[in-house]
PDB file of C-alpha atoms in Angstrom:
ATOM      1  CA  UNK A   1     -30.533 -34.871   2.067  1.00 66.00           C
ATOM      2  CA  UNK A   2     -33.613 -36.147   0.454  1.00 72.00           C
ATOM      3  CA  UNK A   3     -34.491 -39.569   0.158  1.00 72.00           C
ATOM      4  CA  UNK A   4     -33.886 -40.034  -3.859  1.00 76.00           C
ATOM      5  CA  UNK A   5     -30.201 -38.969  -3.212  1.00 77.00           C
ATOM      6  CA  UNK A   6     -29.634 -41.329  -0.345  1.00 76.00           C
ATOM      7  CA  UNK A   7     -31.378 -44.065  -3.029  1.00 77.00           C
ATOM      8  CA  UNK A   8     -29.040 -43.032  -5.487  1.00 77.00           C
ATOM      9  CA  UNK A   9     -25.868 -43.294  -2.998  1.00 75.00           C
ATOM     10  CA  UNK A  10     -27.045 -46.850  -1.956  1.00 75.00           C
ATOM     11  CA  UNK A  11     -27.110 -48.156  -5.445  1.00 73.00           C
ATOM     12  CA  UNK A  12     -23.567 -46.599  -6.216  1.00 72.00           C
ATOM     13  CA  UNK A  13     -22.187 -48.412  -3.599  1.00 69.00           C
ATOM     14  CA  UNK A  14     -24.218 -51.473  -4.099  1.00 70.00           C
ATOM     15  CA  UNK A  15     -23.036 -51.551  -7.711  1.00 70.00           C
ATOM     16  CA  UNK A  16     -19.268 -50.459  -7.192  1.00 70.00           C
ATOM     17  CA  UNK A  17     -16.145 -52.093  -6.043  1.00 68.00           C
ATOM     18  CA  UNK A  18     -16.273 -49.204  -2.714  1.00 67.00           C
ATOM     19  CA  UNK A  19     -16.762 -50.696   0.695  1.00 66.00           C
ATOM     20  CA  UNK A  20     -17.551 -47.236   2.384  1.00 68.00           C
ATOM     21  CA  UNK A  21     -17.873 -43.847   1.755  1.00 71.00           C
ATOM     22  CA  UNK A  22     -19.003 -40.999   3.689  1.00 75.00           C
ATOM     23  CA  UNK A  23     -21.000 -37.792   2.269  1.00 77.00           C
ATOM     24  CA  UNK A  24     -21.506 -34.521   4.208  1.00 78.00           C
ATOM     25  CA  UNK A  25     -24.519 -32.085   3.219  1.00 78.00           C
ATOM     26  CA  UNK A  26     -24.881 -29.204   5.654  1.00 76.00           C
ATOM     27  CA  UNK A  27     -24.922 -30.417   9.071  1.00 74.00           C
ATOM     28  CA  UNK A  28     -25.735 -33.875   8.596  1.00 76.00           C
ATOM     29  CA  UNK A  29     -23.158 -36.483   7.472  1.00 74.00           C
ATOM     30  CA  UNK A  30     -23.906 -39.946   6.285  1.00 77.00           C
ATOM     31  CA  UNK A  31     -21.221 -42.873   6.107  1.00 74.00           C
ATOM     32  CA  UNK A  32     -22.231 -46.087   4.586  1.00 73.00           C
ATOM     33  CA  UNK A  33     -20.171 -49.463   4.464  1.00 66.00           C
ATOM     34  CA  UNK A  34     -20.916 -52.635   2.157  1.00 60.00           C
ATOM     35  CA  UNK A  35     -21.080 -55.978   3.757  1.00 53.00           C
ATOM     36  CA  UNK A  36     -20.412 -58.663   1.835  1.00 46.00           C
ATOM     37  CA  UNK A  37     -21.972 -61.101   4.054  1.00 44.00           C
ATOM     38  CA  UNK A  38     -24.005 -59.614   6.570  1.00 44.00           C
ATOM     39  CA  UNK A  39     -23.452 -60.550  10.247  1.00 46.00           C
ATOM     40  CA  UNK A  40     -26.259 -61.365  12.450  1.00 47.00           C
ATOM     41  CA  UNK A  41     -26.234 -60.140  16.089  1.00 47.00           C
ATOM     42  CA  UNK A  42     -28.705 -61.457  18.825  1.00 47.00           C
ATOM     43  CA  UNK A  43     -32.558 -61.412  18.353  1.00 49.00           C
ATOM     44  CA  UNK A  44     -31.779 -61.862  14.487  1.00 50.00           C
ATOM     45  CA  UNK A  45     -31.215 -58.661  13.645  1.00 51.00           C
ATOM     46  CA  UNK A  46     -28.422 -57.380  11.165  1.00 52.00           C
ATOM     47  CA  UNK A  47     -25.630 -55.828  12.328  1.00 51.00           C
ATOM     48  CA  UNK A  48     -24.721 -52.058  11.951  1.00 51.00           C
ATOM     49  CA  UNK A  49     -23.442 -51.242   8.453  1.00 52.00           C
ATOM     50  CA  UNK A  50     -22.057 -47.980   9.807  1.00 52.00           C
ATOM     51  CA  UNK A  51     -22.311 -45.041  11.859  1.00 55.00           C
ATOM     52  CA  UNK A  52     -23.965 -41.789  11.029  1.00 56.00           C
ATOM     53  CA  UNK A  53     -23.079 -38.822  13.056  1.00 55.00           C
ATOM     54  CA  UNK A  54     -25.903 -36.247  13.529  1.00 55.00           C
ATOM     55  CA  UNK A  55     -25.649 -32.781  14.976  1.00 52.00           C
ATOM     56  CA  UNK A  56     -28.734 -30.853  16.678  1.00 51.00           C
ATOM     57  CA  UNK A  57     -30.358 -30.026  13.483  1.00 50.00           C
ATOM     58  CA  UNK A  58     -30.588 -27.053  11.264  1.00 47.00           C
ATOM     59  CA  UNK A  59     -30.920 -24.509  14.758  1.00 50.00           C
ATOM     60  CA  UNK A  60     -27.173 -25.887  15.745  1.00 47.00           C
ATOM     61  CA  UNK A  61     -25.437 -23.454  13.294  1.00 49.00           C
ATOM     62  CA  UNK A  62     -27.911 -20.687  13.753  1.00 46.00           C
ATOM     63  CA  UNK A  63     -26.457 -19.464  17.197  1.00 46.00           C
ATOM     64  CA  UNK A  64     -24.217 -20.344  19.787  1.00 49.00           C
ATOM     65  CA  UNK A  65     -26.796 -19.589  22.286  1.00 48.00           C
ATOM     66  CA  UNK A  66     -26.768 -21.177  25.929  1.00 47.00           C
ATOM     67  CA  UNK A  67     -24.899 -24.468  26.700  1.00 45.00           C
ATOM     68  CA  UNK A  68     -28.405 -25.374  28.596  1.00 48.00           C
ATOM     69  CA  UNK A  69     -30.786 -24.742  25.636  1.00 62.00           C
ATOM     70  CA  UNK A  70     -33.036 -27.532  24.630  1.00 74.00           C
ATOM     71  CA  UNK A  71     -32.165 -28.689  21.165  1.00 92.00           C
ATOM     72  CA  UNK A  72     -33.470 -31.777  18.635  1.00 93.00           C
ATOM     73  CA  UNK A  73     -31.427 -34.527  17.108  1.00 94.00           C
ATOM     74  CA  UNK A  74     -33.625 -35.112  13.954  1.00 94.00           C
ATOM     75  CA  UNK A  75     -33.137 -37.882  11.627  1.00 94.00           C
ATOM     76  CA  UNK A  76     -30.785 -37.733   8.600  1.00 94.00           C
ATOM     77  CA  UNK A  77     -32.681 -40.396   6.588  1.00 94.00           C
ATOM     78  CA  UNK A  78     -36.093 -42.108   5.991  1.00 94.00           C
ATOM     79  CA  UNK A  79     -36.053 -45.135   7.846  1.00 94.00           C
ATOM     80  CA  UNK A  80     -37.220 -47.279  10.573  1.00 95.00           C
ATOM     81  CA  UNK A  81     -36.144 -46.404  14.174  1.00 96.00           C
ATOM     82  CA  UNK A  82     -34.723 -48.730  16.230  1.00 96.00           C
ATOM     83  CA  UNK A  83     -33.729 -47.918  20.184  1.00 95.00           C
ATOM     84  CA  UNK A  84     -31.397 -50.815  20.676  1.00 95.00           C
ATOM     85  CA  UNK A  85     -28.833 -52.806  18.609  1.00 93.00           C
ATOM     86  CA  UNK A  86     -31.534 -55.918  19.138  1.00 91.00           C
ATOM     87  CA  UNK A  87     -34.792 -56.433  20.444  1.00 90.00           C
ATOM     88  CA  UNK A  88     -33.450 -58.065  23.970  1.00 92.00           C
ATOM     89  CA  UNK A  89     -30.860 -55.573  24.521  1.00 93.00           C
ATOM     90  CA  UNK A  90     -31.199 -52.725  26.397  1.00 94.00           C
ATOM     91  CA  UNK A  91     -31.670 -49.155  24.430  1.00 95.00           C
ATOM     92  CA  UNK A  92     -29.024 -47.137  23.757  1.00 96.00           C
ATOM     93  CA  UNK A  93     -30.083 -43.996  25.622  1.00 96.00           C
ATOM     94  CA  UNK A  94     -32.920 -43.085  28.068  1.00 95.00           C
ATOM     95  CA  UNK A  95     -34.592 -39.766  29.459  1.00 95.00           C
ATOM     96  CA  UNK A  96     -31.669 -38.334  31.668  1.00 95.00           C
ATOM     97  CA  UNK A  97     -29.069 -40.150  29.987  1.00 96.00           C
ATOM     98  CA  UNK A  98     -25.988 -37.614  29.847  1.00 96.00           C
ATOM     99  CA  UNK A  99     -24.698 -38.678  26.349  1.00 95.00           C
ATOM    100  CA  UNK A 100     -20.693 -38.054  25.011  1.00 96.00           C
ATOM    101  CA  UNK A 101     -19.814 -36.768  21.580  1.00 94.00           C
ATOM    102  CA  UNK A 102     -19.578 -39.658  19.322  1.00 94.00           C
ATOM    103  CA  UNK A 103     -21.757 -41.623  21.539  1.00 96.00           C
ATOM    104  CA  UNK A 104     -24.856 -43.803  19.475  1.00 95.00           C
ATOM    105  CA  UNK A 105     -28.407 -42.672  20.332  1.00 96.00           C
ATOM    106  CA  UNK A 106     -30.228 -45.047  17.845  1.00 96.00           C
ATOM    107  CA  UNK A 107     -29.949 -46.868  14.948  1.00 96.00           C
ATOM    108  CA  UNK A 108     -31.937 -46.094  11.395  1.00 95.00           C
ATOM    109  CA  UNK A 109     -32.487 -48.974   8.742  1.00 95.00           C
ATOM    110  CA  UNK A 110     -32.844 -47.578   5.583  1.00 92.00           C
ATOM    111  CA  UNK A 111     -32.922 -49.855   2.921  1.00 90.00           C
ATOM    112  CA  UNK A 112     -31.693 -52.851   4.360  1.00 89.00           C
ATOM    113  CA  UNK A 113     -28.642 -50.738   5.506  1.00 92.00           C
ATOM    114  CA  UNK A 114     -28.429 -50.172   9.787  1.00 94.00           C
ATOM    115  CA  UNK A 115     -26.983 -46.763  10.120  1.00 95.00           C
ATOM    116  CA  UNK A 116     -25.954 -45.964  13.830  1.00 94.00           C
ATOM    117  CA  UNK A 117     -26.945 -42.351  14.384  1.00 95.00           C
ATOM    118  CA  UNK A 118     -23.934 -40.894  17.034  1.00 94.00           C
ATOM    119  CA  UNK A 119     -24.386 -37.331  18.552  1.00 93.00           C
ATOM    120  CA  UNK A 120     -21.847 -34.605  17.895  1.00 89.00           C
ATOM    121  CA  UNK A 121     -21.671 -33.233  21.182  1.00 92.00           C
ATOM    122  CA  UNK A 122     -22.240 -33.788  24.995  1.00 95.00           C
ATOM    123  CA  UNK A 123     -25.837 -33.648  25.851  1.00 95.00           C
ATOM    124  CA  UNK A 124     -28.655 -35.027  28.416  1.00 95.00           C
ATOM    125  CA  UNK A 125     -31.820 -36.912  26.760  1.00 95.00           C
ATOM    126  CA  UNK A 126     -34.495 -34.790  27.936  1.00 95.00           C
ATOM    127  CA  UNK A 127     -37.412 -37.076  25.660  1.00 94.00           C
ATOM    128  CA  UNK A 128     -37.413 -39.786  23.316  1.00 94.00           C
ATOM    129  CA  UNK A 129     -39.892 -38.391  20.696  1.00 95.00           C
ATOM    130  CA  UNK A 130     -40.257 -41.791  18.645  1.00 94.00           C
ATOM    131  CA  UNK A 131     -41.054 -45.261  19.505  1.00 93.00           C
ATOM    132  CA  UNK A 132     -39.202 -48.256  18.823  1.00 94.00           C
ATOM    133  CA  UNK A 133     -39.932 -49.701  15.535  1.00 93.00           C
ATOM    134  CA  UNK A 134     -41.612 -46.351  14.068  1.00 95.00           C
ATOM    135  CA  UNK A 135     -40.828 -44.907  10.621  1.00 96.00           C
ATOM    136  CA  UNK A 136     -39.241 -41.747  10.400  1.00 95.00           C
ATOM    137  CA  UNK A 137     -38.920 -39.086   7.977  1.00 94.00           C
ATOM    138  CA  UNK A 138     -36.144 -36.952   7.060  1.00 92.00           C
ATOM    139  CA  UNK A 139     -35.482 -34.088   9.602  1.00 92.00           C
ATOM    140  CA  UNK A 140     -38.198 -35.525  11.992  1.00 94.00           C
ATOM    141  CA  UNK A 141     -37.324 -35.069  15.867  1.00 94.00           C
ATOM    142  CA  UNK A 142     -36.067 -38.404  17.349  1.00 95.00           C
ATOM    143  CA  UNK A 143     -34.965 -37.045  20.390  1.00 96.00           C
ATOM    144  CA  UNK A 144     -34.989 -33.653  22.659  1.00 95.00           C
ATOM    145  CA  UNK A 145     -31.611 -33.046  24.444  1.00 95.00           C
ATOM    146  CA  UNK A 146     -30.053 -30.246  26.507  1.00 94.00           C
ATOM    147  CA  UNK A 147     -26.526 -29.209  25.712  1.00 92.00           C
ATOM    148  CA  UNK A 148     -23.840 -29.522  28.565  1.00 90.00           C
TER     149      UNK A 148
END
């Protein structure tokens, strides 16, 4: 999904009475929620708009390879990477953590919307490939993981 399409989706929700919608394209699923007055959590960071589930990327459906094969969690959107919900809170995940299907791994901020990125499978974090508050591109690897 490219940036223009995401921007159009954001404009649709901003200019309509919709409060939430979900769009799925290939392996990427984006859920956006409109907040009428965004709440603020510790550290002054806006609360999360809604979860985004992301699978292991383009290679996920290519082959049902060995379960212990290393894979990547990639960015489903262009935005700013946040490893934790607030500056004074521990990161969602660290190297060596085992995460479950649906567990939040980071937040990506895009056009002032905070999107939780969730994994769609059980895995172990092998490496965090971006730093906190780093700008990321669509499809950029965020985490290297090993399926469990």
